[in-house]
Amino acid sequence: MPRYPAPPVFRTPADFRAHLRGLGASFDLDDSILPAPSSPLAQPFKLRSGRTIGNRWCVLPMEGWDCLPNGAPGENTRRRWLRFATGGAKLLFGCEACAVMESGRSNTRQMTITEETAPALAALLADCRRAHAEKFGTADDLLVGLQLTHSGRYSHPHDDAKLEPVTAYSNPLLDNKFGCSAANVVTDAEIPGIVAAFGRAAALAQKCGFDFVDVKCAHGYLAYEFLGAIERPGPYGGSFENRTRFFRECVAAVRAAAPGLEVATRFSLFDMIPFEKGPDGIGRPMSIPGVAGPGAYPYAFGGDGTGLAADPELREPIAFLRLCRDLGIELVCTTIASPYYAPHAQRPAYFPVSDGYLAPEDPMTGVDRQIRAVAKAKAAMPEIACVSAGLTALQEYLPHVAQRLVREGLADFAGYGRMVLSYPDLPSDSLRGIPLEKCKICRTFGDCTTAPRHGIVSGCYPLDPAYRTSPAAPLVRACKFKA
Ligand SMILES: Cc1cc2nc3c(=O)[nH]c(=O)nc-3n(C[C@H](O)[C@H](O)[C@H](O)COP(=O)(O)O)c2cc1C
């Protein structure tokens, strides 16, 4: 079993840097965490709309599989959002995936925005702003969005154990992995109904008071799957123009239904071939002899034709960012691939999730892949404000790297995802010059992903006392043990 030395092994930033150099990583880190106002992460960011975001920390969208059956926030949802809002980050990029319609719910407890749930969302948003202002003096420089999505291939609207996929095209490897067929491909005639749902959802989000909506185009969900639909016939497949049509129509529907509302997007800069657990437990690329496999995987948007994405040149992704600019989108929260079939790349970790595999590479190689990608995107499209992701595996060195990224202009915002579940106050502590609380640093155990894969609410079971002592904690341990 491969064992990779995790960040705490390196006692100083210089030791950690030497390790990164040994791996050939492209990124560097600062030697100390700088407090405000000297930290690059303390600098405000002015959007073209005139709004100012108070600093360069961003909470990445993190869903909890814990809403009420109708999709309204539950108690755990409320606690999570309030922790997002009071951690010190001034950009909450979407908070969590919120389904635009029932058929697009990834699980039976996914947040869903409807006339019925909107009042509860509005109240929660208002509480978040109030709590932020109480702690930091003002919420005028806090930007909060709502992530709108249709879960596509990964939809389970009625039963968490029953996949009801809505796919953009037949992908031989993904169809095989998830038991889908050509019958699951959404028809051209069904698309306008989904597009209209994005518009309705955006109008409700605007009424709730969100500053923007994130039209999610990432992680293999429906809008993203269209980007790889090279073999789909008709107006939504084939050419780049056709493959981006669904996204463009969703943005147009949002603009028409919610005039004046900012639109942003969570965007996987490139996709990868699906991975599976090999006989040694280590992740390896899937293949179907004679059909698709490493070296011949044409479906990965933005890749190099192999699906392995060693260092893709991002020709189409940059064209997508240009399209975003032309559609008036300024904020893009970058990510890569999908947690369903390339978890080691999407959320680099030292420990596997229960339905995953042992890491096939040093997690720092995974962190580097995302940093290289966001840096390339930013360099090619400086007018897009880019958020970086995939940094949690850096653990105690996350702030050192985040500072460096922002100072060097490789990204405009440092996003933190899994770390926000264990240590929401990391931005506030680091900007105040308070030593980090080691006992809250995410060690990438993966329980926040393992739990929902078994129908259990997500949270930080190892480190957050509210989850560690919850009745669900032994169930999560049992799932890990079984795996
Ligand atoms: C439990 C969990 C929930 C997540 N929920 C969402 C989500 O709702 N929307 C989204 O775009 N990404 C979601 N992600 C992905 C994160 O936003 C982020 O890209 C990923 O965790 C890598 O960043 P990190 O290294 O800081 O954790 C989720 C990840 C985890 C582990």
Coordinates of C-alpha atoms and ligand atoms in Angstrom, one line a residue:
M1 CA 0.0 0.0 0.0
P2 CA 1.5 3.4 -1.0
R3 CA 2.1 5.7 1.9
Y4 CA 2.8 9.3 1.1
P5 CA 4.3 11.6 3.7
A6 CA 1.6 14.0 4.9
P7 CA 2.3 17.7 5.6
P8 CA 2.7 17.4 9.4
V9 CA 5.8 15.2 8.7
F10 CA 7.5 18.3 7.4
R11 CA 8.5 20.4 10.4
T12 CA 9.1 23.6 8.6
P13 CA 7.9 25.3 5.4
A14 CA 11.4 24.8 4.0
D15 CA 11.2 21.0 4.6
F16 CA 7.8 20.9 2.9
R17 CA 9.1 23.0 0.0
A18 CA 12.0 20.5 -0.5
H19 CA 9.4 17.7 -0.6
L20 CA 7.3 19.6 -3.2
R21 CA 10.5 20.2 -5.3
G22 CA 11.2 16.5 -5.2
L23 CA 7.8 15.8 -6.6
G24 CA 8.2 18.3 -9.3
A25 CA 5.3 20.4 -8.0
S26 CA 5.0 23.8 -9.7
F27 CA 3.7 25.7 -6.6
D28 CA 5.5 27.3 -3.7
L29 CA 4.6 28.5 -0.3
D30 CA 5.4 31.4 2.0
D31 CA 7.6 30.8 5.1
S32 CA 5.0 32.3 7.5
I33 CA 1.4 33.1 7.8
L34 CA 0.9 36.8 7.5
P35 CA -1.8 38.6 9.4
A36 CA -4.0 41.4 8.0
P37 CA -3.4 43.9 6.6
S38 CA -0.1 42.7 5.1
S39 CA -1.4 39.3 4.0
P40 CA -2.4 39.1 0.3
L41 CA -5.4 37.3 1.5
A42 CA -6.6 40.4 3.4
Q43 CA -6.8 42.5 0.3
P44 CA -10.3 43.4 -0.9
F45 CA -11.4 42.5 -4.4
K46 CA -13.5 44.9 -6.5
L47 CA -15.9 43.3 -8.9
R48 CA -16.8 45.1 -12.2
S49 CA -20.3 45.5 -10.8
G50 CA -18.8 47.9 -8.2
R51 CA -19.3 45.5 -5.3
T52 CA -16.3 44.9 -3.1
I53 CA -15.5 41.5 -1.6
G54 CA -13.7 42.1 1.7
N55 CA -10.9 39.6 1.4
R56 CA -9.5 36.7 -0.7
W57 CA -10.7 33.7 1.3
C58 CA -13.6 31.8 -0.3
V59 CA -15.8 29.1 1.2
L60 CA -16.2 26.4 -1.5
P61 CA -19.7 25.0 -1.9
M62 CA -20.1 22.0 0.6
E63 CA -23.4 20.2 0.7
G64 CA -24.4 18.2 3.8
W65 CA -27.1 15.7 2.6
D66 CA -29.1 17.1 5.5
C67 CA -32.0 19.1 4.2
L68 CA -35.7 18.4 5.0
P69 CA -37.6 16.1 2.6
N70 CA -38.9 19.2 0.7
G71 CA -35.4 20.5 0.2
A72 CA -35.5 23.3 2.8
P73 CA -32.5 23.7 5.1
G74 CA -32.4 21.4 8.2
E75 CA -30.8 22.0 11.5
N76 CA -27.4 20.8 10.4
T77 CA -27.6 22.8 7.2
R78 CA -28.3 25.9 9.3
R79 CA -25.3 25.2 11.6
R80 CA -23.0 24.6 8.6
W81 CA -24.0 27.8 6.8
L82 CA -23.6 29.9 9.9
R83 CA -20.2 28.5 10.4
F84 CA -19.4 29.3 6.7
A85 CA -20.6 32.9 7.3
T86 CA -18.6 33.5 10.5
G87 CA -15.3 31.9 9.6
G88 CA -13.8 35.1 8.2
A89 CA -14.1 34.4 4.4
K90 CA -15.8 37.2 2.5
L91 CA -16.9 35.1 -0.5
L92 CA -19.3 32.2 0.0
F93 CA -19.3 30.6 -3.4
G94 CA -22.7 29.0 -3.7
C95 CA -22.8 27.6 -0.1
E96 CA -24.0 24.2 -1.4
A97 CA -25.5 22.4 -4.4
C98 CA -29.2 23.3 -4.6
A99 CA -31.3 21.4 -7.1
V100 CA -33.4 23.4 -9.5
M101 CA -36.0 20.7 -9.9
E102 CA -36.9 17.4 -8.2
S103 CA -35.6 15.1 -11.0
G104 CA -32.2 16.7 -10.6
R105 CA -31.8 16.1 -6.9
S106 CA -28.7 14.1 -6.1
N107 CA -30.3 12.6 -3.0
T108 CA -33.5 12.8 -1.1
R109 CA -32.1 15.4 1.3
Q110 CA -30.5 17.7 -1.2
M111 CA -31.4 21.4 -0.9
T112 CA -34.0 22.3 -3.5
I113 CA -35.3 25.8 -4.2
T114 CA -39.1 26.1 -4.7
E115 CA -41.8 28.6 -3.7
E116 CA -42.2 26.4 -0.6
T117 CA -38.6 26.3 0.5
A118 CA -37.5 29.8 -0.5
P119 CA -38.7 31.6 2.7
A120 CA -36.6 29.3 4.8
L121 CA -33.6 29.9 2.6
A122 CA -34.1 33.7 2.8
A123 CA -34.3 33.5 6.6
L124 CA -31.1 31.5 6.7
L125 CA -29.3 33.9 4.4
A126 CA -30.4 36.8 6.5
D127 CA -29.1 35.0 9.7
C128 CA -25.8 34.4 8.0
R129 CA -25.4 38.1 7.1
R130 CA -26.4 39.1 10.6
A131 CA -24.0 36.7 12.3
H132 CA -21.2 37.8 9.9
A133 CA -21.9 41.5 10.7
E134 CA -22.0 40.8 14.4
K135 CA -18.5 39.2 14.3
F136 CA -16.8 41.4 11.7
G137 CA -18.6 44.7 12.0
T138 CA -20.2 44.7 8.6
A139 CA -21.6 42.3 6.0
D140 CA -21.5 44.8 3.2
D141 CA -18.3 43.2 1.8
L142 CA -19.6 39.6 2.2
L143 CA -20.7 38.1 -1.1
V144 CA -23.0 35.1 -0.9
G145 CA -24.2 33.0 -3.8
L146 CA -26.4 30.0 -4.3
Q147 CA -25.2 27.1 -6.4
L148 CA -27.9 25.9 -8.8
T149 CA -27.6 22.5 -10.3
H150 CA -29.2 19.5 -12.0
S151 CA -27.4 16.3 -10.8
G152 CA -27.8 14.6 -14.2
R153 CA -26.2 11.1 -14.1
Y154 CA -26.0 11.2 -10.3
S155 CA -29.7 12.0 -9.6
H156 CA -31.5 10.0 -6.8
P157 CA -34.7 12.1 -6.4
H158 CA -36.8 9.5 -4.7
D159 CA -34.6 6.9 -3.0
D160 CA -31.0 7.3 -2.0
A161 CA -30.3 3.8 -3.2
K162 CA -32.0 4.2 -6.6
L163 CA -30.1 6.1 -9.3
E164 CA -32.5 7.8 -11.7
P165 CA -29.9 9.1 -14.2
V166 CA -30.4 11.9 -16.7
T167 CA -27.3 11.8 -18.9
A168 CA -26.1 14.0 -21.7
Y169 CA -24.7 11.2 -23.8
S170 CA -23.8 7.5 -23.7
N171 CA -20.3 7.2 -22.2
P172 CA -19.1 3.6 -22.3
L173 CA -17.1 3.8 -19.1
L174 CA -19.5 5.8 -17.0
D175 CA -22.5 3.9 -18.3
N176 CA -20.7 0.7 -17.2
K177 CA -19.6 2.1 -13.8
F178 CA -23.0 3.5 -12.9
G179 CA -25.4 1.1 -14.7
C180 CA -26.8 3.6 -17.2
S181 CA -27.8 3.1 -20.8
A182 CA -28.8 5.0 -23.9
A183 CA -32.4 5.1 -22.4
N184 CA -31.1 7.6 -19.8
V185 CA -29.9 10.2 -22.3
V186 CA -32.0 13.4 -22.0
T187 CA -33.9 14.1 -25.2
D188 CA -33.6 17.5 -27.0
A189 CA -37.4 17.9 -26.3
E190 CA -36.8 17.6 -22.5
I191 CA -34.1 20.2 -22.3
P192 CA -36.2 23.4 -22.4
G193 CA -38.0 22.2 -19.2
I194 CA -34.7 21.9 -17.4
V195 CA -33.4 25.2 -18.7
A196 CA -36.6 26.9 -17.5
A197 CA -36.1 25.4 -14.0
F198 CA -32.8 27.2 -13.8
G199 CA -34.6 30.4 -14.6
R200 CA -37.3 29.8 -12.0
A201 CA -34.7 28.9 -9.4
A202 CA -32.7 32.0 -10.1
A203 CA -35.7 34.2 -9.7
L204 CA -36.4 32.7 -6.3
A205 CA -32.7 33.0 -5.3
Q206 CA -32.9 36.7 -6.2
K207 CA -36.0 37.1 -4.0
C208 CA -34.2 35.4 -1.2
G209 CA -31.5 38.0 -1.4
F210 CA -28.5 36.0 -2.7
D211 CA -25.9 38.2 -4.4
F212 CA -25.4 35.8 -7.2
V213 CA -26.3 32.4 -8.5
D214 CA -23.7 29.8 -9.5
V215 CA -24.8 27.9 -12.6
K216 CA -22.9 24.8 -11.8
C217 CA -20.9 23.3 -14.7
A218 CA -18.7 20.8 -12.9
H219 CA -18.1 17.4 -11.5
G220 CA -19.9 15.4 -14.1
Y221 CA -23.3 16.9 -13.3
L222 CA -25.7 17.6 -16.2
A223 CA -24.4 21.0 -17.5
Y224 CA -20.8 19.6 -17.4
E225 CA -21.7 16.3 -19.0
F226 CA -22.9 18.2 -22.1
L227 CA -19.3 19.6 -22.5
G228 CA -18.1 16.1 -23.2
A229 CA -21.0 15.1 -25.5
I230 CA -18.9 14.9 -28.6
E231 CA -20.9 11.9 -29.9
R232 CA -24.4 13.3 -29.2
P233 CA -26.2 14.1 -32.4
G234 CA -28.2 17.3 -32.8
P235 CA -28.0 20.8 -31.4
Y236 CA -26.5 19.8 -28.0
G237 CA -23.6 17.7 -29.1
G238 CA -20.6 17.5 -31.3
S239 CA -19.1 21.0 -31.8
F240 CA -17.9 23.3 -29.0
E241 CA -20.8 25.6 -29.8
N242 CA -23.3 22.8 -29.5
R243 CA -21.8 21.3 -26.3
T244 CA -22.0 24.7 -24.6
R245 CA -25.5 25.3 -25.7
F246 CA -27.2 23.9 -22.6
F247 CA -25.0 26.1 -20.3
R248 CA -25.6 29.2 -22.5
E249 CA -29.4 28.6 -22.4
C250 CA -29.3 28.2 -18.6
V251 CA -27.4 31.5 -18.2
A252 CA -29.9 33.2 -20.6
A253 CA -32.8 31.8 -18.6
V254 CA -31.3 33.0 -15.4
R255 CA -30.8 36.5 -16.9
A256 CA -34.3 36.7 -18.2
A257 CA -35.9 35.5 -15.0
A258 CA -33.7 37.4 -12.6
P259 CA -32.6 40.7 -14.2
G260 CA -29.7 42.3 -12.4
L261 CA -28.7 39.2 -10.5
E262 CA -25.0 38.3 -10.9
V263 CA -24.2 35.0 -12.5
A264 CA -21.1 33.0 -11.7
T265 CA -20.1 29.4 -12.3
R266 CA -18.4 26.5 -10.6
F267 CA -16.4 25.0 -13.4
S268 CA -14.3 21.8 -13.8
L269 CA -11.4 23.1 -15.8
F270 CA -10.9 19.6 -17.3
D271 CA -12.4 16.2 -16.9
M272 CA -10.6 12.9 -16.5
I273 CA -11.1 9.2 -17.3
P274 CA -13.0 7.3 -14.6
F275 CA -10.9 5.5 -12.1
E276 CA -11.6 2.2 -10.3
K277 CA -10.0 0.2 -7.5
G278 CA -7.3 -2.1 -8.9
P279 CA -6.5 -5.6 -7.5
D280 CA -4.0 -4.0 -5.1
G281 CA -6.6 -1.5 -3.9
I282 CA -4.9 1.3 -5.7
G283 CA -6.9 3.5 -8.1
R284 CA -6.3 2.9 -11.8
P285 CA -8.0 4.2 -15.0
M286 CA -10.9 2.2 -16.2
S287 CA -10.9 0.7 -19.6
I288 CA -13.1 -1.4 -21.9
P289 CA -10.8 -3.2 -24.4
G290 CA -11.4 -1.9 -27.9
V291 CA -13.9 0.8 -26.7
A292 CA -12.2 3.3 -24.4
G293 CA -9.4 3.5 -22.0
P294 CA -6.2 5.4 -21.1
G295 CA -4.6 6.6 -24.3
A296 CA -8.0 6.6 -26.1
Y297 CA -10.5 8.4 -24.0
P298 CA -12.1 11.1 -26.1
Y299 CA -14.9 12.1 -23.7
A300 CA -12.9 14.1 -21.1
F301 CA -13.6 17.8 -21.7
G302 CA -10.4 19.8 -21.7
G303 CA -8.2 16.9 -21.6
D304 CA -5.5 15.6 -23.9
G305 CA -7.4 12.6 -25.3
T306 CA -5.9 10.2 -22.8
G307 CA -8.2 11.2 -19.9
L308 CA -5.1 11.3 -17.6
A309 CA -4.7 15.0 -17.6
A310 CA -1.0 15.1 -16.8
D311 CA -0.8 18.8 -17.7
P312 CA -3.6 19.5 -20.2
E313 CA -3.3 22.6 -22.4
L314 CA -6.8 23.7 -21.7
R315 CA -7.7 24.9 -25.2
E316 CA -11.4 24.3 -24.9
P317 CA -11.6 25.3 -21.2
I318 CA -10.1 28.6 -22.0
A319 CA -12.6 29.0 -24.8
F320 CA -15.3 28.2 -22.2
L321 CA -13.9 31.0 -19.9
R322 CA -14.0 33.4 -22.9
L323 CA -17.6 32.4 -23.3
C324 CA -18.2 33.1 -19.7
R325 CA -16.7 36.6 -20.1
D326 CA -18.9 37.2 -23.1
L327 CA -21.9 36.1 -21.1
G328 CA -21.0 38.7 -18.4
I329 CA -19.7 36.2 -15.9
E330 CA -16.8 37.5 -13.8
L331 CA -16.5 35.0 -11.0
V332 CA -15.5 31.4 -11.7
C333 CA -14.8 28.9 -9.0
T334 CA -12.5 26.4 -10.5
T335 CA -12.3 22.7 -9.8
I336 CA -11.5 19.6 -11.9
A337 CA -12.9 16.2 -12.9
S338 CA -15.5 14.6 -10.6
P339 CA -15.7 13.1 -7.1
Y340 CA -17.7 10.2 -8.4
Y341 CA -15.0 8.8 -10.7
A342 CA -11.7 10.6 -10.0
P343 CA -11.9 11.4 -6.3
H344 CA -8.1 11.4 -5.9
A345 CA -7.9 14.3 -8.3
Q346 CA -11.0 16.3 -7.4
R347 CA -10.3 16.2 -3.6
P348 CA -6.7 15.0 -3.0
A349 CA -6.5 13.0 0.2
Y350 CA -4.2 10.8 2.3
F351 CA -7.1 8.4 3.1
P352 CA -9.5 6.8 0.7
V353 CA -13.3 7.2 0.9
S354 CA -15.3 4.1 1.4
D355 CA -16.3 3.6 -2.2
G356 CA -12.9 4.8 -3.5
Y357 CA -9.4 3.5 -3.8
L358 CA -5.9 4.0 -2.4
A359 CA -4.3 7.2 -3.9
P360 CA -2.4 6.4 -7.1
E361 CA -0.2 9.4 -6.6
D362 CA 1.1 11.6 -3.8
P363 CA -1.8 13.9 -2.9
M364 CA 0.5 16.9 -3.4
T365 CA 0.6 15.9 -7.1
G366 CA -3.2 16.2 -7.0
V367 CA -3.0 19.6 -5.3
D368 CA -0.5 20.7 -7.9
R369 CA -2.7 19.6 -10.8
Q370 CA -5.5 21.9 -9.6
I371 CA -3.1 24.8 -8.9
R372 CA -1.5 24.5 -12.4
A373 CA -4.9 24.5 -13.9
V374 CA -6.2 27.5 -12.1
A375 CA -2.9 29.4 -12.8
K376 CA -3.2 28.6 -16.5
A377 CA -6.8 29.7 -16.6
K378 CA -6.0 32.9 -14.8
A379 CA -3.0 33.7 -17.1
A380 CA -5.1 33.1 -20.2
M381 CA -8.2 35.0 -19.0
P382 CA -7.0 37.7 -16.5
E383 CA -10.4 39.4 -16.6
I384 CA -12.1 36.3 -14.9
A385 CA -11.8 36.3 -11.1
C386 CA -10.7 32.7 -10.4
V387 CA -11.1 30.8 -7.1
S388 CA -8.7 27.9 -6.5
A389 CA -9.8 24.6 -4.9
G390 CA -8.3 21.3 -3.8
L391 CA -6.1 22.9 -1.2
T392 CA -7.3 21.1 2.0
A393 CA -4.7 18.3 1.7
L394 CA -2.1 21.0 2.4
Q395 CA -3.3 20.9 6.0
E396 CA -1.1 23.3 8.2
Y397 CA 0.4 24.7 5.0
L398 CA -2.8 25.7 3.4
P399 CA -2.6 29.4 4.4
H400 CA 1.1 29.5 3.4
V401 CA 0.3 28.2 -0.1
A402 CA -3.0 30.3 -0.3
Q403 CA -1.1 33.5 0.4
R404 CA 1.5 32.7 -2.2
L405 CA -1.1 31.8 -4.9
V406 CA -2.9 35.1 -4.4
R407 CA 0.2 37.2 -4.1
E408 CA 1.6 35.8 -7.4
G409 CA -1.8 36.2 -9.1
L410 CA -2.1 32.5 -9.8
A411 CA -5.6 32.8 -8.4
D412 CA -7.7 35.7 -7.1
F413 CA -9.3 33.8 -4.2
A414 CA -8.2 30.8 -2.1
G415 CA -11.0 28.4 -1.7
Y416 CA -11.3 26.0 1.2
G417 CA -13.7 23.0 1.2
R418 CA -13.2 20.1 3.5
M419 CA -11.2 22.3 5.8
V420 CA -14.3 24.5 6.4
L421 CA -16.1 21.6 8.0
S422 CA -13.4 21.0 10.6
Y423 CA -12.0 24.5 10.9
P424 CA -14.3 27.2 9.7
D425 CA -12.4 29.9 11.5
L426 CA -9.1 29.3 9.6
P427 CA -9.4 32.5 7.6
S428 CA -10.2 34.6 10.7
D429 CA -7.5 33.1 12.8
S430 CA -4.8 33.4 10.2
L431 CA -5.7 37.0 9.3
R432 CA -5.7 37.9 13.0
G433 CA -2.2 36.3 13.4
I434 CA -3.5 33.7 15.8
P435 CA -1.6 30.4 15.7
L436 CA -3.6 27.7 14.0
E437 CA -5.5 25.2 16.2
K438 CA -3.9 22.0 15.1
C439 CA -6.7 19.9 16.5
K440 CA -9.1 21.4 14.0
I441 CA -7.0 20.9 10.9
C442 CA -8.6 18.5 8.4
R443 CA -6.4 15.4 7.8
T444 CA -8.5 14.3 4.8
F445 CA -9.9 11.2 6.5
G446 CA -12.8 11.3 4.0
D447 CA -15.6 10.7 6.4
C448 CA -17.5 13.8 5.0
T449 CA -17.7 11.9 1.7
T450 CA -18.0 8.3 3.1
A451 CA -21.0 9.2 5.2
P452 CA -23.3 10.5 2.4
R453 CA -22.2 7.6 0.2
H454 CA -24.0 5.4 2.8
G455 CA -27.0 7.7 3.2
I456 CA -25.7 9.4 6.4
V457 CA -25.5 13.1 6.7
S458 CA -22.1 14.7 5.9
G459 CA -20.0 16.5 8.4
C460 CA -16.5 16.3 10.0
Y461 CA -17.0 13.1 12.2
P462 CA -13.3 12.9 13.3
L463 CA -12.8 16.5 14.4
D464 CA -16.1 18.4 14.9
P465 CA -17.6 17.5 18.3
A466 CA -21.1 17.9 17.0
Y467 CA -20.6 15.1 14.6
R468 CA -18.1 13.0 16.6
T469 CA -20.6 12.6 19.4
S470 CA -23.7 12.2 17.2
P471 CA -25.6 8.9 16.9
A472 CA -24.4 8.7 13.3
A473 CA -20.7 8.6 14.2
P474 CA -20.6 4.8 14.9
L475 CA -22.5 4.2 11.7
V476 CA -19.8 6.1 9.7
R477 CA -17.1 4.1 11.5
A478 CA -18.8 0.9 10.6
C479 CA -19.0 1.9 6.9
K480 CA -15.3 2.6 6.9
F481 CA -14.5 -0.7 8.6
K482 CA -16.6 -2.6 6.1
A483 CA -14.9 -0.9 3.2
Ligands
LIG1 C1 -18.6 16.6 1.8 C2 -18.4 17.4 0.5 C3 -19.4 18.2 0.0 C4 -19.2 18.9 -1.2 N1 -20.3 19.6 -1.8 C5 -20.1 20.3 -2.9 C6 -21.1 21.0 -3.5 O1 -22.3 21.1 -3.0 N2 -20.9 21.7 -4.6 C7 -19.7 21.7 -5.2 O2 -19.5 22.4 -6.2 N3 -18.6 21.0 -4.7 C8 -18.8 20.3 -3.5 N4 -17.8 19.7 -3.0 C9 -16.4 19.9 -3.5 C10 -15.7 21.0 -2.8 O3 -16.3 22.2 -3.1 C11 -14.2 21.1 -3.2 O4 -14.0 21.3 -4.6 C12 -13.4 19.8 -2.8 O5 -13.7 19.4 -1.5 C13 -11.9 20.1 -2.9 O6 -11.5 21.2 -2.1 P1 -10.8 21.0 -0.7 O7 -9.5 20.3 -1.0 O8 -10.6 22.4 -0.1 O9 -11.7 20.1 0.1 C14 -17.9 18.9 -1.8 C15 -16.9 18.2 -1.2 C16 -17.1 17.4 -0.1 C17 -16.0 16.7 0.5

